CSV table of C-alpha atoms in Angstrom, one decimal:
chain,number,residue,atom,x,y,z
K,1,UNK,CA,89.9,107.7,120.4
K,2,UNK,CA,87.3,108.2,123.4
K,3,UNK,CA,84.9,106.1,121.5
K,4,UNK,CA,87.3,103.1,121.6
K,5,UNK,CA,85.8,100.1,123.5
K,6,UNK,CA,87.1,96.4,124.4
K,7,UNK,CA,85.8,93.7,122.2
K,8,UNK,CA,85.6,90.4,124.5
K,9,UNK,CA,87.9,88.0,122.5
K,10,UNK,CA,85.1,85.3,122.5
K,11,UNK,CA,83.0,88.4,120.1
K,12,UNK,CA,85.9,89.4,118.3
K,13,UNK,CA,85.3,87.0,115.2
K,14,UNK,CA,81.9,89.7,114.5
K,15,UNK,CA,84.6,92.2,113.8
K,16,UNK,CA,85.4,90.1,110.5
K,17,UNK,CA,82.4,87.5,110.1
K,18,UNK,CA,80.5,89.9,107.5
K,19,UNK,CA,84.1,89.9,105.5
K,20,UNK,CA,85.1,93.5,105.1
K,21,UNK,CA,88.6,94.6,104.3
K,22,UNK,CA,91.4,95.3,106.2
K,23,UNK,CA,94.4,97.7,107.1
K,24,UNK,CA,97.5,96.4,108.3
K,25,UNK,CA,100.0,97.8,110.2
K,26,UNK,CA,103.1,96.5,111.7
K,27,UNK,CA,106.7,97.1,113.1
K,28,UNK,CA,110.0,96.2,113.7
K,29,UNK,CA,113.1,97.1,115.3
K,30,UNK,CA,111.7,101.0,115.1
K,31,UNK,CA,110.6,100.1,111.4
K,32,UNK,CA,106.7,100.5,110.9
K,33,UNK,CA,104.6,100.2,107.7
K,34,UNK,CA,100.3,100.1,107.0
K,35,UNK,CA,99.4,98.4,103.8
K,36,UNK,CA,96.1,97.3,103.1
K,37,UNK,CA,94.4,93.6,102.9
K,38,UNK,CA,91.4,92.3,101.6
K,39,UNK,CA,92.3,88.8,102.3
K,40,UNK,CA,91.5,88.1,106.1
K,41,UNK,CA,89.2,86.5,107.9
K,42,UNK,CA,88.2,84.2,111.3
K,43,UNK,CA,89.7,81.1,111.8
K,44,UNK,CA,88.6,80.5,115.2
K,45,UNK,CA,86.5,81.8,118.0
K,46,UNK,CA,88.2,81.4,121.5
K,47,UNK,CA,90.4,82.1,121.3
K,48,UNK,CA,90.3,83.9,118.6
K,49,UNK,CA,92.3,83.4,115.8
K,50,UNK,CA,92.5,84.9,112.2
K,51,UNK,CA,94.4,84.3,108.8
K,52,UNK,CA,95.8,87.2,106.9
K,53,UNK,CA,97.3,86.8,103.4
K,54,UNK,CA,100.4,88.6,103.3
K,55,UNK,CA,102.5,88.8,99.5
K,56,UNK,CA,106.6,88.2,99.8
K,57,UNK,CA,106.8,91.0,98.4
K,58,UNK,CA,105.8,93.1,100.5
K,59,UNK,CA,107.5,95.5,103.1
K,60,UNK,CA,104.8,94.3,105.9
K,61,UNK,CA,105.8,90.8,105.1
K,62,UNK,CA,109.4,91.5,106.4
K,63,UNK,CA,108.3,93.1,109.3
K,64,UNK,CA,105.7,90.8,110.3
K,65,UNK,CA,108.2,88.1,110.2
K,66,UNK,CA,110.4,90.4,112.5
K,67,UNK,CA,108.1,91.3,114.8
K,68,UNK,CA,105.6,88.1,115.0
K,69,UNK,CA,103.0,90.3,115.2
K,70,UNK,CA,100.2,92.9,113.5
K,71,UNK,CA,97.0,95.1,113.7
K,72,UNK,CA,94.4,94.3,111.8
K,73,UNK,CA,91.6,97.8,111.5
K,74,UNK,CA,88.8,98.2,110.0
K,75,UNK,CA,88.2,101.7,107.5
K,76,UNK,CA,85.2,103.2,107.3
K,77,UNK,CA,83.7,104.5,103.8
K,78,UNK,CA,85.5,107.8,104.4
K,79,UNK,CA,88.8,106.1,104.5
K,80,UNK,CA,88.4,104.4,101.5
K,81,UNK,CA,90.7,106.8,99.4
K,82,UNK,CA,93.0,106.2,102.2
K,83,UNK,CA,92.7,102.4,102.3
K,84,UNK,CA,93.7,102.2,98.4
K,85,UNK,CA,96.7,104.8,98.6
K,86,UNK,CA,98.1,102.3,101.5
K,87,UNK,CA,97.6,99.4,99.5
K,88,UNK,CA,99.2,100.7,95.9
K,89,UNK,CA,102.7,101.8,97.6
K,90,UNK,CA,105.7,100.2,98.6
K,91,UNK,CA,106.5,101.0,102.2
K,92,UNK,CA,110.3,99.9,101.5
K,93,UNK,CA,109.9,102.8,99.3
K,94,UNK,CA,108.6,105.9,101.0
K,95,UNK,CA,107.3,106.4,104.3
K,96,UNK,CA,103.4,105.9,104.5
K,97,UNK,CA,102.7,107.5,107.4
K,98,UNK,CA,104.2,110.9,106.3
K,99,UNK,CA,103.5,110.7,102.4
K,100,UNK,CA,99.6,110.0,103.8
K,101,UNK,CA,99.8,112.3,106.8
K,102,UNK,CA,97.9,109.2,109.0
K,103,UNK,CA,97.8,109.9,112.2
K,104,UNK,CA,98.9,107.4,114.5
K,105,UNK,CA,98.2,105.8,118.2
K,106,UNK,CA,99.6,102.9,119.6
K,107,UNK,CA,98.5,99.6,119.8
K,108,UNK,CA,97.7,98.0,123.6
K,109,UNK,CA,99.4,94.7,123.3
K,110,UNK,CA,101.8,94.5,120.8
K,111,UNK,CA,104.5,96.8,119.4
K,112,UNK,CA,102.8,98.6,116.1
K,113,UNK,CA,101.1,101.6,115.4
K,114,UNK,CA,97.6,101.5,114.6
K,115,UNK,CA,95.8,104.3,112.1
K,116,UNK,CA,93.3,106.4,113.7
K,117,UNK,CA,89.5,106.7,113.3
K,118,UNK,CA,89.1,102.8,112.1
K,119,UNK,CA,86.1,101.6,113.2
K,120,UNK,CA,87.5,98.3,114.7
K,121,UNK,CA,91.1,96.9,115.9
K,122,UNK,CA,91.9,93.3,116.0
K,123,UNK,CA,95.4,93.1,117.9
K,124,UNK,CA,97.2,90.1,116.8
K,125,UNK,CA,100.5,87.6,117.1
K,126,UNK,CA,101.8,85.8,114.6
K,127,UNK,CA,101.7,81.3,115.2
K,128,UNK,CA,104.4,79.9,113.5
K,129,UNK,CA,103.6,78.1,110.8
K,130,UNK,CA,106.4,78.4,108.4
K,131,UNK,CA,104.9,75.8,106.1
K,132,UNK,CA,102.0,77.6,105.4
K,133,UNK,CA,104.1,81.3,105.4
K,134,UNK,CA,106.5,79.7,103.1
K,135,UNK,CA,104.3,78.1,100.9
K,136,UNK,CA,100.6,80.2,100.4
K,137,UNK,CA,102.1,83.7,102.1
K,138,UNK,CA,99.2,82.4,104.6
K,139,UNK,CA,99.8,83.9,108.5
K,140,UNK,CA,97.9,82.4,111.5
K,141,UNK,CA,97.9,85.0,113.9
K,142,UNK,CA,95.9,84.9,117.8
K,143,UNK,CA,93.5,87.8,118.4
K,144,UNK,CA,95.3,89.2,121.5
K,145,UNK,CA,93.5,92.6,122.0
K,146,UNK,CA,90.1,94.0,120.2
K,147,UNK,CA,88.1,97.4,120.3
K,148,UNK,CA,86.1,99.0,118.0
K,149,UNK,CA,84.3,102.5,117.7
K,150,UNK,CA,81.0,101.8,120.0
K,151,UNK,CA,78.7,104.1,118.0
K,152,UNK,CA,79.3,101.4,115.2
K,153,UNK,CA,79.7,98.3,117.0
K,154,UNK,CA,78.4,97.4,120.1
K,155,UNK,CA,77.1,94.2,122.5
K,156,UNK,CA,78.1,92.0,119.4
K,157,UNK,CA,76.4,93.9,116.5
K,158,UNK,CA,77.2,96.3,113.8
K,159,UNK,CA,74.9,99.5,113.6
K,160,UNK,CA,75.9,102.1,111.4
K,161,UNK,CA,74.5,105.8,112.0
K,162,UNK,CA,75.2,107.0,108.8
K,163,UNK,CA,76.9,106.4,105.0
K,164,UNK,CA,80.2,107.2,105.6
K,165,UNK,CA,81.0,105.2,108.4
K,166,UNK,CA,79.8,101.7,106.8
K,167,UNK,CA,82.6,99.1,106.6
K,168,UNK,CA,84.2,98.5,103.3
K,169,UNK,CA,84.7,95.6,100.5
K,170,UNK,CA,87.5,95.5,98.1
K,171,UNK,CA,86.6,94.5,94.7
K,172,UNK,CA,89.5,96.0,92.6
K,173,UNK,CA,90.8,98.8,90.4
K,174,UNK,CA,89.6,100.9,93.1
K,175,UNK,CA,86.4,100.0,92.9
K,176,UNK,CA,84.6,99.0,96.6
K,177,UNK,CA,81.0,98.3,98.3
K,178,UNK,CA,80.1,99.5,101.1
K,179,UNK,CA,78.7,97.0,103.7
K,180,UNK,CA,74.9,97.5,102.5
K,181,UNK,CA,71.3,97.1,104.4
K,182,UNK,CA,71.2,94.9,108.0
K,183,UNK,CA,68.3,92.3,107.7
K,184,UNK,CA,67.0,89.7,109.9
K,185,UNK,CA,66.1,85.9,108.6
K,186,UNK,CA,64.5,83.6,110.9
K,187,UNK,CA,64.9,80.2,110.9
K,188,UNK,CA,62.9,77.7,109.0
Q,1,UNK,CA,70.7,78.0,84.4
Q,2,UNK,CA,70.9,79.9,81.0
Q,3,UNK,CA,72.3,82.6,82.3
Q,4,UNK,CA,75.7,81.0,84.4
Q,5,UNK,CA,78.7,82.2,82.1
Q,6,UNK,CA,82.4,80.9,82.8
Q,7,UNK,CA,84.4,82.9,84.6
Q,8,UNK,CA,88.0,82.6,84.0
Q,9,UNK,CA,90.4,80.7,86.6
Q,10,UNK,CA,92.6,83.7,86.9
Q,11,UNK,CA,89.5,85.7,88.0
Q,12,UNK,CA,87.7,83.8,90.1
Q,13,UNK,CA,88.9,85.2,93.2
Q,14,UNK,CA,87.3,88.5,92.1
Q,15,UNK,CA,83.8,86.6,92.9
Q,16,UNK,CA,85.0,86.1,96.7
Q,17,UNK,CA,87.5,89.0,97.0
Q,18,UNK,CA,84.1,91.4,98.7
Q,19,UNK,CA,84.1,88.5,101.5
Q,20,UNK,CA,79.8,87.3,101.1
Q,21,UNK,CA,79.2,84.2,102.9
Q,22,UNK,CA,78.7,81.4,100.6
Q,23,UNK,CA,77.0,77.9,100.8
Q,24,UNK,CA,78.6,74.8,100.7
Q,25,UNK,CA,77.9,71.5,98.5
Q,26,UNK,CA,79.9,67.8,98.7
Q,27,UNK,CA,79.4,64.7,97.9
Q,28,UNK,CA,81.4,61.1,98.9
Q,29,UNK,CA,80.0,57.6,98.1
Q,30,UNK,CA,76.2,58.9,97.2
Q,31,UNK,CA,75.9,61.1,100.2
Q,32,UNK,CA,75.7,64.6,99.7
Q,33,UNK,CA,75.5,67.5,102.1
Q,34,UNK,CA,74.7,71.0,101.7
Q,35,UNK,CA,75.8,73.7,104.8
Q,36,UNK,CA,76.4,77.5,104.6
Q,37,UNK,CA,80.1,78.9,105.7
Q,38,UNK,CA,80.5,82.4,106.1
Q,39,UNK,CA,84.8,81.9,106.6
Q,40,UNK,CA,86.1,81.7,102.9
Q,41,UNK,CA,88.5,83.3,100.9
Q,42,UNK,CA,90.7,83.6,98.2
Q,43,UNK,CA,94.4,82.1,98.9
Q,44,UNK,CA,95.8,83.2,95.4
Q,45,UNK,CA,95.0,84.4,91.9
Q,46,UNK,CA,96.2,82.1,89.4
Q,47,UNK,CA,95.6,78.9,89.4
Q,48,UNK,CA,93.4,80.7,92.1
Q,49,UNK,CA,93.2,78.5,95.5
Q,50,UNK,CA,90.7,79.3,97.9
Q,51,UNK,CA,90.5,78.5,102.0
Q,52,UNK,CA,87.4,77.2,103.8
Q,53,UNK,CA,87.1,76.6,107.5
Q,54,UNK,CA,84.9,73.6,107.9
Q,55,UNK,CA,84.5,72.0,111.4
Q,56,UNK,CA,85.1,68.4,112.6
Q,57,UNK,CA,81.5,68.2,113.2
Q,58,UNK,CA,79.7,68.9,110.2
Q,59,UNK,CA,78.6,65.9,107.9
Q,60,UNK,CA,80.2,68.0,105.5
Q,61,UNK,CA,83.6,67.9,106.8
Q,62,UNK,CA,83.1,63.8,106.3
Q,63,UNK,CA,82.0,64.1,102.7
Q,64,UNK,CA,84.7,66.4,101.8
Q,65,UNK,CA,87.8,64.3,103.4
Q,66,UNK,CA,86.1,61.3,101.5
Q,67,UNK,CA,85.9,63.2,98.7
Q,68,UNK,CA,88.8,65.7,98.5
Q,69,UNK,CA,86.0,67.9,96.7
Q,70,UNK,CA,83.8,70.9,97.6
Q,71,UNK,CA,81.7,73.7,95.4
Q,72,UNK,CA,81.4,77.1,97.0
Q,73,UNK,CA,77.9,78.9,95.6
Q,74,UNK,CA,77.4,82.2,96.5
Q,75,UNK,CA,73.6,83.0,97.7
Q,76,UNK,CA,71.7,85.8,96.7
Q,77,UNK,CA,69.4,87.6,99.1
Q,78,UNK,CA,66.1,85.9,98.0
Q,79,UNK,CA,68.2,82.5,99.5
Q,80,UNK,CA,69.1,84.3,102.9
Q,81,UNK,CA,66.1,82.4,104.2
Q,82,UNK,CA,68.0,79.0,102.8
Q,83,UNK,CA,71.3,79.6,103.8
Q,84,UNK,CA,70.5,79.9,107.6
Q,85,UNK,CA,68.7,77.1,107.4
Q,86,UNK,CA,71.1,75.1,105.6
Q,87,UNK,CA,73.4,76.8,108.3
Q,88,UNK,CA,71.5,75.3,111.8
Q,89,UNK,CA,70.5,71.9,111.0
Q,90,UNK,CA,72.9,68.9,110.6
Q,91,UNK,CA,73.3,66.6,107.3
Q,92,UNK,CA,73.9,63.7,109.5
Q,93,UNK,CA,71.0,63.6,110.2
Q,94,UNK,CA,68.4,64.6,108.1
Q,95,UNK,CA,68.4,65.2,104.1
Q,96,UNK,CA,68.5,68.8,103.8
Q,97,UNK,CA,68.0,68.6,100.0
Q,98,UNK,CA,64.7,66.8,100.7
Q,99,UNK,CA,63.9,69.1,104.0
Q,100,UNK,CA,64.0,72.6,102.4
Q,101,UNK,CA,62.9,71.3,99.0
Q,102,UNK,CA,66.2,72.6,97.3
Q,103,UNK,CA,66.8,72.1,93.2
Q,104,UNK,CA,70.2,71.0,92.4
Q,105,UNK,CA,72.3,70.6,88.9
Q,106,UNK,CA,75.5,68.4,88.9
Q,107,UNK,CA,78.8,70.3,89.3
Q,108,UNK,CA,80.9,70.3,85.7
Q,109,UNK,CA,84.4,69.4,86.9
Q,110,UNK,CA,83.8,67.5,90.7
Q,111,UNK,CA,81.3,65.3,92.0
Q,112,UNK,CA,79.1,67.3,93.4
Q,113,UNK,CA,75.3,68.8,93.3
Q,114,UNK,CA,74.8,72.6,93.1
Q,115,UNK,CA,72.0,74.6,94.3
Q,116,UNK,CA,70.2,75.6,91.7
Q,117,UNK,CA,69.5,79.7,91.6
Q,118,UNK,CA,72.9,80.9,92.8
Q,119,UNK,CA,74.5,84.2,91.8
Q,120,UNK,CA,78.0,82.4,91.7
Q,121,UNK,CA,80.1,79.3,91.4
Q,122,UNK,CA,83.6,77.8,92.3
Q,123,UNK,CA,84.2,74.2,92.2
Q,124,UNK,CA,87.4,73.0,94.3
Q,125,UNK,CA,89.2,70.4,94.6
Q,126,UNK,CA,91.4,69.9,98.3
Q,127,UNK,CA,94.9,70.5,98.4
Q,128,UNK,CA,96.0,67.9,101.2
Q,129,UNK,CA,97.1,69.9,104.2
Q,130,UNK,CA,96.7,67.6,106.8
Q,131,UNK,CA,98.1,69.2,109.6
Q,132,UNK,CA,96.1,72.4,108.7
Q,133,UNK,CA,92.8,70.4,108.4
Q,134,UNK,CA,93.6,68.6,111.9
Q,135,UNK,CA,94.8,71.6,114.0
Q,136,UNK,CA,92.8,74.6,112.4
Q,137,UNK,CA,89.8,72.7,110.6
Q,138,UNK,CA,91.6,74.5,107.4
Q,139,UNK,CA,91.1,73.2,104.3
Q,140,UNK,CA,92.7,74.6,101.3
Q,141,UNK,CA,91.5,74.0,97.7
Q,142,UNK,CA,92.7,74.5,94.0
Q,143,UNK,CA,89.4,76.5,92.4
Q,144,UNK,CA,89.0,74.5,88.8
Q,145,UNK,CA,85.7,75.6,87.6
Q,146,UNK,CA,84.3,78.9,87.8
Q,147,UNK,CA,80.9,80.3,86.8
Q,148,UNK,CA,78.5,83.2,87.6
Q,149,UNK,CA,74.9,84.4,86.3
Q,150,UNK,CA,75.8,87.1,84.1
Q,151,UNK,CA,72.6,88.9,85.4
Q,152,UNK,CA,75.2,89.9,88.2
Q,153,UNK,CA,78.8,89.5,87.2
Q,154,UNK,CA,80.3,89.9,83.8
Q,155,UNK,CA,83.6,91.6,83.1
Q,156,UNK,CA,85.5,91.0,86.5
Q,157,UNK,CA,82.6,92.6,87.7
Q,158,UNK,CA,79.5,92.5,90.2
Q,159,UNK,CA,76.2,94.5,89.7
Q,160,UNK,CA,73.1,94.1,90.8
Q,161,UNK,CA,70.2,94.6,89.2
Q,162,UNK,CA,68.0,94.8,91.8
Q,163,UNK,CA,68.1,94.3,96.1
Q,164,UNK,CA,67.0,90.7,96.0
Q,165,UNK,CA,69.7,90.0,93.7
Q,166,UNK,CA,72.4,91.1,95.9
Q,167,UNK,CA,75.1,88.9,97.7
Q,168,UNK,CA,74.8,88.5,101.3
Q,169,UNK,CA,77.2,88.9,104.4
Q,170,UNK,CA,76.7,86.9,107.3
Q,171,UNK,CA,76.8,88.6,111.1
Q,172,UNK,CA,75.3,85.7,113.7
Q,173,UNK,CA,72.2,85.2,115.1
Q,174,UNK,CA,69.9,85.1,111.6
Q,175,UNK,CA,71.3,88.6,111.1
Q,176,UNK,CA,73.1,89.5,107.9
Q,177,UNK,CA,74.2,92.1,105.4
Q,178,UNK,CA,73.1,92.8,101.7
Q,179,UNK,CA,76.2,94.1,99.7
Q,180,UNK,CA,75.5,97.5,99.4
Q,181,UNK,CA,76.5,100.7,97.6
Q,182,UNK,CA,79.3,100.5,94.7
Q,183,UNK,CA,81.5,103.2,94.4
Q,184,UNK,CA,84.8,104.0,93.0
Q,185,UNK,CA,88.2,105.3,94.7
Q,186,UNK,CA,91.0,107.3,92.7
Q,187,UNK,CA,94.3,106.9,94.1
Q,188,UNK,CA,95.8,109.8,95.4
């Protein structure tokens, strides 16, 4: 985790801007689970604020709305195997940690475990909106901590050094992209 | 636009689920606005609803409370150059349409031009949120048309035929993303 470095919150929106997907983990009262999570994204930049889709049915949902908090992380391409196993199980039903063999850390500002050897963290508590939790499974959530991997992001910019540690995109059926070629546009 | 073929409702989402920025199309009264927006994404699958961050100072914001109607297009690389421009100037104040020479159609189910060339469409009607459009400049909209140039996605499916063709991920700055490499996951 020596690679690890703060984010200023005011930057932390370039964690998320180019839309890749997500892990998830959470915890309460001793109870953790990691699920994964296509659907997030900024809301606002400072402070920074995100929206995470989170299904009823989910284990993660229950804790989330115990705990009032989550981490979002960022996968590289070599974690994509491991970003589809969290997202097909139940974590009522078996323990993902152990059934996956992920090896944990834990997170700076809230109480959660967060997966090792993401590229990025995005440290996060739940704002109470019960309208939109009960109605669209939509969660407003405050950045509260970021960090990321600093030979992939740095001074505000992704730069990845090789294939395999590209950030991902969900499509479905297991089938992803990987974030693809940086280019520069200048303005009319 | 010979090649745009529907895309069912249930899904549409599978056009936004890789997280590409998108540009941004309303209409109220005559006036019409085009703007890029790099924070949308699906809310839910079927009838698929759809979020978009749209700040109280864009023209486009205006249009859209008039309204209660947006189209979300998805750009391809050859419109990176378009999109930042569309992105950096303001519709109150000049006629972007006019200014960067764009060719529109007319939407199908809202009032609302389209810009002509796109990989991608979903046309949207606003779900009144009021407290999530004051506080969070959250708007959250029921996706009722759907249509993509088969060229790139048939099936439930993106692929591109060539790097030009290729949907595009904002970072800041001018600086974006193609979508890159496809590649499949089997789950452990």
């Amino acid at each position: 985790m020596n690679h690890l470095q703060d984010v200023p919150l005011a930057k932390a929106y370039l964690l998320l801007n180019h839309g890749p997907s997500t892990i998830v983990t959470s915890e309460h009262e001793g109870l953790a689970n990691v699920m994964a999570a296509a659907w997030v994204m900024p809301l606002d930049f400072d402070p920074p604020k995100l929206m995470l889709v989170l299904d009823r049915n989910t284990w993660s949902r229950h804790l989330v709305e115990g705990s009032g908090a989550f981490v979002i992380q960022l996968p590289s391409r070599r974690q994509a195997e491991l970003t589809l196993a969290v997202g097909s199980s139940n974590g009522g039903e078996l323990d993902k940690f152990a059934r996956y063999d992920i090896a944990t850390a834990r997170a700076r500002q809230v109480q959660a475990p967060i997966v090792e050897g993401c590229l990025a963290y995005l440290e996060c508590r739940v704002i109470a909106e019960p309208h939109n939790q009960e109605k669209y499974d939509l969660f407003i959530a405050e950045v509260v901590a970021a960090y990321a991997d600093e030979r992939v992001f740095s001074k505000g910019r992704w730069h990845f050094p090789d294939e395999e540690s590209r950030t991902i995109h969900y499509q479905a059926g297991g089938a992803f992209f990987a974030t693809g070629e940086a280019f520069q546009v200048v303005k009319a």
